[in-house]
CSV table of C-alpha atoms in Angstrom, one decimal:
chain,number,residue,atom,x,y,z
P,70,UNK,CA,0.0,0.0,0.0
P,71,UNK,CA,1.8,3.3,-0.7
P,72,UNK,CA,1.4,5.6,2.1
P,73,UNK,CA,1.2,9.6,1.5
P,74,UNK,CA,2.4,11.4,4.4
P,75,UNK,CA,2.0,15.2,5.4
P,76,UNK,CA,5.5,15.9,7.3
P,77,UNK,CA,8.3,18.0,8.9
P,78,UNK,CA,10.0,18.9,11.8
P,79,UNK,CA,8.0,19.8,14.8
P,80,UNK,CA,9.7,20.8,18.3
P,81,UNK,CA,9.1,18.6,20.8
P,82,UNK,CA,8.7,20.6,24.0
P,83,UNK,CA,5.7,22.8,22.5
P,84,UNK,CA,4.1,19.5,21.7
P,85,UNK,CA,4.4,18.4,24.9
P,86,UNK,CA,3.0,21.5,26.6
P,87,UNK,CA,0.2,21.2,24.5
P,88,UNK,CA,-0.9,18.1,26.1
P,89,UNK,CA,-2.0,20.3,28.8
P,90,UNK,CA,-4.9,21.7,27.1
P,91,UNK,CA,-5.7,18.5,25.0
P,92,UNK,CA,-9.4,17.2,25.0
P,93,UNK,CA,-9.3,13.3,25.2
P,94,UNK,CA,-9.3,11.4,22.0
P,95,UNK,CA,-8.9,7.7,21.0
P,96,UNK,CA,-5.1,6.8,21.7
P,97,UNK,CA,-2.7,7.5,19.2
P,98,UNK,CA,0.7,6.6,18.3
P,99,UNK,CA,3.0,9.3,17.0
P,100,UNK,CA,4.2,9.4,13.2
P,101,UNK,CA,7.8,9.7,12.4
P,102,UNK,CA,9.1,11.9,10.3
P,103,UNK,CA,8.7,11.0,6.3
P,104,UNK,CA,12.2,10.2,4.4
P,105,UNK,CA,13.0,8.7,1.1
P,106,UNK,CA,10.6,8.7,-1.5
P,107,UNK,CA,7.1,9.0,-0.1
P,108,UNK,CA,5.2,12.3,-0.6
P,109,UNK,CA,5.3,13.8,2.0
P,110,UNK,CA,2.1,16.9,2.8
P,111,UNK,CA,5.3,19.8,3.7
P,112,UNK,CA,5.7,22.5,2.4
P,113,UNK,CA,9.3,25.0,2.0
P,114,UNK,CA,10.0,26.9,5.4
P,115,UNK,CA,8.6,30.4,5.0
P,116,UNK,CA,9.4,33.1,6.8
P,117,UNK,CA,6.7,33.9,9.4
P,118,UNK,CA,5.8,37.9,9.8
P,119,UNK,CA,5.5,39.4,13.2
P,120,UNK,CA,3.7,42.2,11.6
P,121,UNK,CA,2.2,41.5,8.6
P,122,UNK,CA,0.7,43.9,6.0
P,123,UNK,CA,-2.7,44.8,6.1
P,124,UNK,CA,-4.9,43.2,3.3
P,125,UNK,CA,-6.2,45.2,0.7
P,126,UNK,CA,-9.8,43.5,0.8
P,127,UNK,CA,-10.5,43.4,-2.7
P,128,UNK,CA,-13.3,41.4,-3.8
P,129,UNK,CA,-11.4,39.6,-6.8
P,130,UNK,CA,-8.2,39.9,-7.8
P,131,UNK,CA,-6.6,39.0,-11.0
P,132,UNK,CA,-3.7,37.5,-10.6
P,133,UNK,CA,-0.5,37.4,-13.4
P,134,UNK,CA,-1.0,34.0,-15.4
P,135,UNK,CA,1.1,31.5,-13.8
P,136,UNK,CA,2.7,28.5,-15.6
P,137,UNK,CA,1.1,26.3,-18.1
P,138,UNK,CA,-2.2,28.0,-16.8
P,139,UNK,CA,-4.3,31.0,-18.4
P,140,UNK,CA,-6.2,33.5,-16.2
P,141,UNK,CA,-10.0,32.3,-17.2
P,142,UNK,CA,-12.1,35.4,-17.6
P,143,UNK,CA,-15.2,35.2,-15.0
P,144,UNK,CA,-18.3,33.7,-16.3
P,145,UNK,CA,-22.1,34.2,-14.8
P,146,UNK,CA,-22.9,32.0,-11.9
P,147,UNK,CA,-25.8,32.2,-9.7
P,148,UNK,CA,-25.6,34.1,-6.8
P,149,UNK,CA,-26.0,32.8,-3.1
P,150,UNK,CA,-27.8,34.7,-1.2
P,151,UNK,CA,-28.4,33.8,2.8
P,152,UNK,CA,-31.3,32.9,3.7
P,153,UNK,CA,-32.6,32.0,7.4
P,154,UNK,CA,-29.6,31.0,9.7
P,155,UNK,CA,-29.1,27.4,9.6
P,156,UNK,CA,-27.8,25.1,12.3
P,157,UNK,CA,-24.1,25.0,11.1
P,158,UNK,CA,-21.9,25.8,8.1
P,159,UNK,CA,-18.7,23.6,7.6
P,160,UNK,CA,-16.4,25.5,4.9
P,161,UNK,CA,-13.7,23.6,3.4
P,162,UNK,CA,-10.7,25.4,2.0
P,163,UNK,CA,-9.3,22.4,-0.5
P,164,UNK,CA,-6.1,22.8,-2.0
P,165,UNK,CA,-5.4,20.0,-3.9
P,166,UNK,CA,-2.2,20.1,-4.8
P,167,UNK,CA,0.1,16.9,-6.0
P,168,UNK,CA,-2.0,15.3,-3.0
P,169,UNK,CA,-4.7,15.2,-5.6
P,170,UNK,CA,-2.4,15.4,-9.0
P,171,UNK,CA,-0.8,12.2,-8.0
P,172,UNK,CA,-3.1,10.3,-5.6
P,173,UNK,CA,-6.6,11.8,-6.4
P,174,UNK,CA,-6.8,12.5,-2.1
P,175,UNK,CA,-8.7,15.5,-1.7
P,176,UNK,CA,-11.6,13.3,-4.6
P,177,UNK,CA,-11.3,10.7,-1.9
P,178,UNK,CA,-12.1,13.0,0.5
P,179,UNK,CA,-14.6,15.0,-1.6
P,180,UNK,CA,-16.5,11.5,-2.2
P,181,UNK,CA,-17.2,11.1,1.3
P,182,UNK,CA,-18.7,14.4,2.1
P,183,UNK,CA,-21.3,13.7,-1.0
P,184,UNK,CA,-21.4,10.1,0.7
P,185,UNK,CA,-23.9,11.7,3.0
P,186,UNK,CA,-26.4,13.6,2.0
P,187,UNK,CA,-26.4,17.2,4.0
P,188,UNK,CA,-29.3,18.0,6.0
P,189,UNK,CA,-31.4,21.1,4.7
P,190,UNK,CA,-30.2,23.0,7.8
P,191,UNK,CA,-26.5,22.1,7.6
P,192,UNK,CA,-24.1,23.6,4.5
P,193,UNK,CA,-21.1,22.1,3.4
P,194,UNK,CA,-19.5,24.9,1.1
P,195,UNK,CA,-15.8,23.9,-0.1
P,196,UNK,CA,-13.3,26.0,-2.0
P,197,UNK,CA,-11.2,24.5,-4.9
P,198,UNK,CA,-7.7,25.3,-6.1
P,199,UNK,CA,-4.1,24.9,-6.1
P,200,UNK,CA,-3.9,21.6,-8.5
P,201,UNK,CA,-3.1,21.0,-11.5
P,202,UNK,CA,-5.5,18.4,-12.4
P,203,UNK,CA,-8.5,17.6,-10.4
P,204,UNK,CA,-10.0,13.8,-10.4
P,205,UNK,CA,-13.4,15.1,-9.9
P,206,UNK,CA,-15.6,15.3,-12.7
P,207,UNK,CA,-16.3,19.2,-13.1
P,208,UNK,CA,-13.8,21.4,-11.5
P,209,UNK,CA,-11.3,23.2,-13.2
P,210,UNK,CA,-8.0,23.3,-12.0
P,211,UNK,CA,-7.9,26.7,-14.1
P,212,UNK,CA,-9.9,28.8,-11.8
P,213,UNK,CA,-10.8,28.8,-8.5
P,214,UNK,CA,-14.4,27.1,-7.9
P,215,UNK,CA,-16.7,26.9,-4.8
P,216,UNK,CA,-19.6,24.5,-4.3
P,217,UNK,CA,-22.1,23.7,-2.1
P,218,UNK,CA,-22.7,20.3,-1.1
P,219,UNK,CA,-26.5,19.6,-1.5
P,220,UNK,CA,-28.5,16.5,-2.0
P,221,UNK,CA,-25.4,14.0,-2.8
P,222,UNK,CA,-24.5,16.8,-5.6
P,223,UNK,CA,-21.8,19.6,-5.7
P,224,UNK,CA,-23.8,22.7,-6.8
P,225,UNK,CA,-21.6,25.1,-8.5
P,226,UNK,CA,-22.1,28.6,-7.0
P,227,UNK,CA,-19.4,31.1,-8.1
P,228,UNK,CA,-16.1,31.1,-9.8
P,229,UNK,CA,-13.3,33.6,-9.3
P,230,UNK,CA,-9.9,34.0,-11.2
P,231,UNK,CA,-6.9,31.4,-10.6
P,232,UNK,CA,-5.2,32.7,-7.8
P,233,UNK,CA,-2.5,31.6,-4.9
P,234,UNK,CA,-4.6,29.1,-1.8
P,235,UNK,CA,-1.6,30.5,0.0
P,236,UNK,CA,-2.3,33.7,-0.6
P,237,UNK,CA,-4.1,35.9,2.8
P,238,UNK,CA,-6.1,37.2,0.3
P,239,UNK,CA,-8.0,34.5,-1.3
P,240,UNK,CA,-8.8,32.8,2.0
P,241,UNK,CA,-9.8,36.3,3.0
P,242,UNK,CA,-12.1,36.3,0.0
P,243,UNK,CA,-13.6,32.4,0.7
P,244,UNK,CA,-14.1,33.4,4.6
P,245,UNK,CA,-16.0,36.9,4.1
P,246,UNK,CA,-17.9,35.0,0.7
P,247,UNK,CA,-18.8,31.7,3.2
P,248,UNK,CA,-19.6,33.4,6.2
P,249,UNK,CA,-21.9,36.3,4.3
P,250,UNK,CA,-23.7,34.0,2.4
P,251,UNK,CA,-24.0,30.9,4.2
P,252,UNK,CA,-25.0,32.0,7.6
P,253,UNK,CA,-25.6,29.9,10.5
P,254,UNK,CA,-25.5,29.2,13.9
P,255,UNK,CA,-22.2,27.5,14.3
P,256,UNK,CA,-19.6,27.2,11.9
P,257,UNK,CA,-16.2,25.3,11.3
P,258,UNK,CA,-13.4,25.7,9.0
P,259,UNK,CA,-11.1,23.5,7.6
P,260,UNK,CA,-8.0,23.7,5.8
P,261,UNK,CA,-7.0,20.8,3.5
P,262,UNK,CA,-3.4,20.1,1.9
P,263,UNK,CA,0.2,19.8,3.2
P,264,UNK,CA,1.3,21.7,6.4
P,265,UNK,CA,4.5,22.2,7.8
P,266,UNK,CA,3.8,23.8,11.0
P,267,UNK,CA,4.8,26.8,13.1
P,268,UNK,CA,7.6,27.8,10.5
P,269,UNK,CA,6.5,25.7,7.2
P,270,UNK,CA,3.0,27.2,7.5
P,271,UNK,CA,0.1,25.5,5.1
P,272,UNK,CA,-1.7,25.7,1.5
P,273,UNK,CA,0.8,24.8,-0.9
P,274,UNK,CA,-0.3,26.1,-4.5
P,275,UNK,CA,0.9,23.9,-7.6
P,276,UNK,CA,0.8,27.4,-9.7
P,277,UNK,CA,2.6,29.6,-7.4
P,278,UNK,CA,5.1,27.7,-6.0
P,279,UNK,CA,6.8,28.2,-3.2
P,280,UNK,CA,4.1,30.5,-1.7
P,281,UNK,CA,1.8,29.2,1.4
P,282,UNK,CA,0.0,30.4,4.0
P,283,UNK,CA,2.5,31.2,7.1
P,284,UNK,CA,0.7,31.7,10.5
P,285,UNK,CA,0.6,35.5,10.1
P,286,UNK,CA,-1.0,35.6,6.8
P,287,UNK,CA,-3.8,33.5,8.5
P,288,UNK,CA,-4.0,35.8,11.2
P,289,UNK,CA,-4.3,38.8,8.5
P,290,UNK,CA,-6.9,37.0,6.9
P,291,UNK,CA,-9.2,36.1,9.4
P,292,UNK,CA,-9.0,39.9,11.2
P,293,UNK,CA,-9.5,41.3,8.0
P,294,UNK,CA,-13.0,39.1,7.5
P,295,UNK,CA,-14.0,40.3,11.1
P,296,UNK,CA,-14.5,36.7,12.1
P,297,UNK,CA,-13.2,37.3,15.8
P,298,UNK,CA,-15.4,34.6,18.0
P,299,UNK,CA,-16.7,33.1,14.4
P,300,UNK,CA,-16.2,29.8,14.4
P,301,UNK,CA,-17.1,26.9,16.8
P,302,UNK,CA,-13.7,25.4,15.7
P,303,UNK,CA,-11.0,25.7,12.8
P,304,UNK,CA,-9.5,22.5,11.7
P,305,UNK,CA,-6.3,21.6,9.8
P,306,UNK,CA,-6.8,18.1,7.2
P,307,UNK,CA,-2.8,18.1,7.3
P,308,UNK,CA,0.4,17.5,9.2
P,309,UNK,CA,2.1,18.9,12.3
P,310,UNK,CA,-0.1,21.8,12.9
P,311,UNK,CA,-1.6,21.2,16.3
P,312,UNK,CA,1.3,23.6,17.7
P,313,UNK,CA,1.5,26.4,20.6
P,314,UNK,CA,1.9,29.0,17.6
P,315,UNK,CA,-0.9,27.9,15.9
P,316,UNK,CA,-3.3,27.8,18.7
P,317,UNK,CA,-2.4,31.2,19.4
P,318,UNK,CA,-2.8,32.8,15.9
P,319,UNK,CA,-5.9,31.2,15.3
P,320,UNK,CA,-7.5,31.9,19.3
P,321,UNK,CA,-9.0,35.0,18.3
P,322,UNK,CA,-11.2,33.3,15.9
P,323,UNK,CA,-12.5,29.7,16.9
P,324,UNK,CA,-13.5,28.3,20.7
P,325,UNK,CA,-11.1,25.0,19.5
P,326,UNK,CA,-8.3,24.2,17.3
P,327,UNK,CA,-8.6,20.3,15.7
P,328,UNK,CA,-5.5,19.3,14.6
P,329,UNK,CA,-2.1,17.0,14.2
P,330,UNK,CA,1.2,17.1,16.3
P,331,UNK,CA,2.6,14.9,13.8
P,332,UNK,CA,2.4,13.5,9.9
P,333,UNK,CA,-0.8,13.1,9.2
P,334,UNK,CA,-1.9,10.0,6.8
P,335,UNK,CA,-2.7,11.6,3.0
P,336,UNK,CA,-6.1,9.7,2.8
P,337,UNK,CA,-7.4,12.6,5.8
P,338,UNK,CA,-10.0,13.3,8.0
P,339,UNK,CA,-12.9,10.6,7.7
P,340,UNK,CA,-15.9,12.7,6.0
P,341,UNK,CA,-18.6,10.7,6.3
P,342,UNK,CA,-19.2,11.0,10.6
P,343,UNK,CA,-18.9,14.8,10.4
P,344,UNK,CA,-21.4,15.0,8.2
P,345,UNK,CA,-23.4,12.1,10.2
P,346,UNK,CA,-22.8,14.0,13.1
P,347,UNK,CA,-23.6,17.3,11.9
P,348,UNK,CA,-27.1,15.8,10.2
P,349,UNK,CA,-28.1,14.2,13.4
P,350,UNK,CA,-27.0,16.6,15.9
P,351,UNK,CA,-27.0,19.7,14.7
P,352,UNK,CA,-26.3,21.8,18.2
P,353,UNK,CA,-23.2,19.5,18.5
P,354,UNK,CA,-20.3,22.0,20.0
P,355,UNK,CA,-16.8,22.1,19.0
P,356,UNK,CA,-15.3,19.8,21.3
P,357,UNK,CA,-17.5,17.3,20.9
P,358,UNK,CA,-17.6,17.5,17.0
P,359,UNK,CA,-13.7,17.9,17.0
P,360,UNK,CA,-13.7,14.5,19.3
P,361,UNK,CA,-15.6,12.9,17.0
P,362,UNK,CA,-13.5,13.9,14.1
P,363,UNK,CA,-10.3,12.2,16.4
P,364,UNK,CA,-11.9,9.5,17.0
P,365,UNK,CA,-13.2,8.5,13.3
P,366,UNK,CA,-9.7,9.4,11.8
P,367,UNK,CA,-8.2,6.7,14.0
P,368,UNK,CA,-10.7,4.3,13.0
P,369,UNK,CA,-10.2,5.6,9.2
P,370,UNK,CA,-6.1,4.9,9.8
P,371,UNK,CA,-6.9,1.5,11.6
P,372,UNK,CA,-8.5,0.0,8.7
P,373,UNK,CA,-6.0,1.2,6.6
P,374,UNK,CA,-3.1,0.4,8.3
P,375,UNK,CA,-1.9,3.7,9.1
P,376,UNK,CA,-2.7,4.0,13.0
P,377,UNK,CA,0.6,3.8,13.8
P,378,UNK,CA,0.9,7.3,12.5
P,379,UNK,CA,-2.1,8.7,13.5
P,380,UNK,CA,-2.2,12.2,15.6
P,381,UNK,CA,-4.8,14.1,16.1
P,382,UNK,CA,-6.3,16.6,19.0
P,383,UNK,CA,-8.7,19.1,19.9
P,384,UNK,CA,-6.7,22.3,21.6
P,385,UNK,CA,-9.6,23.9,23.6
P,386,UNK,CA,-8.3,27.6,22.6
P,387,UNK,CA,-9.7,29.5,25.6
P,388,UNK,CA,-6.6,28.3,27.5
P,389,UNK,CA,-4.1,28.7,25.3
P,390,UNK,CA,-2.7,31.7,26.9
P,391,UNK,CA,-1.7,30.2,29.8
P,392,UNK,CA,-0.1,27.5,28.8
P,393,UNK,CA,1.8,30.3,26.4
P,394,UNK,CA,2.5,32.3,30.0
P,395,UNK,CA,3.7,29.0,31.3
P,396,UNK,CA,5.6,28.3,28.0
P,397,UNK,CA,7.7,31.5,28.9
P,398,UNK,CA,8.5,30.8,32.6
P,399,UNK,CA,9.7,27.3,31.5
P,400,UNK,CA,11.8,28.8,29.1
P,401,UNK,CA,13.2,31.1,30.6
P,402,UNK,CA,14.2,29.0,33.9
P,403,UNK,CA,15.7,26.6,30.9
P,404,UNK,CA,17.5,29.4,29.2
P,405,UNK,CA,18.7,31.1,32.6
P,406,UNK,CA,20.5,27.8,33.2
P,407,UNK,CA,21.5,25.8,30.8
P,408,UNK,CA,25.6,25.8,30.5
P,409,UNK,CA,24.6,26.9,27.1
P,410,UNK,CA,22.6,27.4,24.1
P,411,UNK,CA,23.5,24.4,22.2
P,412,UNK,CA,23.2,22.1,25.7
P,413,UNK,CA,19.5,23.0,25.5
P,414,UNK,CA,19.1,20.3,22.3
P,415,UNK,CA,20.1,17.8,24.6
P,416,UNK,CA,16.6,18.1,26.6
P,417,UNK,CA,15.0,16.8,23.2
């Protein structure tokens, strides 16, 4: 079986920390890291802003024609426009990348979502991009797409020039465009593709290599859509982002953070209990849908083989802060007596 793993580096004492603030999921066993020739979901180190730019919140933006790719001109699609608030809106920000180019994941992944049927008060609204080649019948790899998930069916319901998924300002775009139009009473996000955690960031785009999304650029993005207190929780379908940094980017925004210390197996999240769950339980919480979501990934990895490699956890975000307090005291008793620098690899 050839196993596609999302990997890179991730520092072991900010893992550990975490633990603190860890809801309880199925056990797991921790990946290692991915060598050799196996894809591996990580993208190139990017420098991480402390203060980033502020967005200039255009509503499209044309971007210059990247490789082997025209910029498609924008053709009529119906408009959404919200309606009563529903129970919950799960937005999925799919970057396909070579995960779908070469393996056809983020279809497998897409499959299971249409698996289930959505409930008439539940909307499952996914943005696509960042591929080259898409193994669902009708998307187009030249443009970014977004559909809503209805009735087994993907509806399209706009279209928008090809730009960079790890750009602040298309995921600025999808958020204010989801949230607007697709209103409800709780809502999740999740991003989908390779991540590479507090440094490597997430969202690597086939056509605008080596741009992703680093922690700050999310931060920008999700300030400049005003979703402070938005979402019930944000997810990341990728590795090694379930760190201290990324909890405290993203604690502004969601009550929980559902995410993976380690590699994370290419085949994902297991789509066809969230949408179960949110169906049949639509005033499910956070923590209890982000459990679930733990707990169905390790039974996905079990069956497949893969549960040896399996991480995943739900960071309840109103506590981040002080474990980041008590971070910094550790820290600094660490740094205040360690013979030196390099003797504080050692700990690890």
């Amino acid at each position: 079986m050839r196993l596609i793993k999302k990997s890179t580096a991730v520092l072991v004492l900010a893992v550990v920390l975490l633990v603190m603030m860890i809801s309880g999921c199925d056990p797991v066993v921790s990946g290692e890291s991915v060598t050799g020739g196996v894809s591996a979901k990580t993208p190139a180190p990017a420098q991480v802003s402390a203060e980033p730019a502020p967005i200039q919140t255009a509503a499209t933006v044309t971007p210059n024609a990247p490789a082997r790719s025209q910029t498609p001109d924008t053709p009529d699609v119906p408009e959404t426009q919200p309606e009563s608030e529903d129970a919950w809106t799960l937005l999925v920000y799919l970057c396909g990348t070579d995960l779908e180019e070469n393996y056809g994941m983020a279809s497998g992944n897409l499959a299971e979502m249409l698996a289930v049927p959505a409930a008439d008060n539940v909307n499952i609204v996914i943005q696509t991009g960042g591929t080259k080649e898409w193994k669902t019948d009708g998307i187009d790899a030249t443009k970014l797409q977004r559909f809503e998930l209805a009735g087994g069916e993907m509806r399209l319901v706009d279209e928008q020039p090809l730009t960079s998924m790890g750009s602040p300002l298309t995921l600025y775009n999808f958020l204010s465009w989801g949230v607007d139009n697709y209103p409800a009473e709780k809502t999740g996000f999740v991003f989908w593709n390779h991540g590479g955690g507090s440094i490597g960031g997430a969202e690597v785009d086939q056509y605008f290599r080596p741009d992703v999304l680093t922690l700050a650029e999310m931060r920008e993005a999700f300030a400049a859509a005003g979703t402070e207190e938005e979402f019930e929780f944000i997810g990341f379908d990728a590795c090694l982002m379930a760190t201290l940094e990324t909890a405290l980017i993203l604690e502004p925004y969601a009550k929980y953070l559902v995410a993976s210390e380690e590699t994370e197996a290419g085949a994902g999240w297991d789509y066809v209990p969230i949408v179960n769950a949110l169906n049949d339980t639509p005033d499910i919480t956070g923590d209890a849908l982000g459990t679930m979501i733990c707990d169905s990934f390790y039974a996905k990895c079990a069956q497949n083989g893969t549960e040896n490699m399996a991480t995943l956890s739900v960071t309840d975000l109103s506590k981040v802060e002080g474990v980041a307090d008590a971070w910094e005291e550790v820290a600094a008793e660490l740094a205040a007596n360690a013979a030196d620098i390099g003797s504080l690899g050692d700990i690890a």
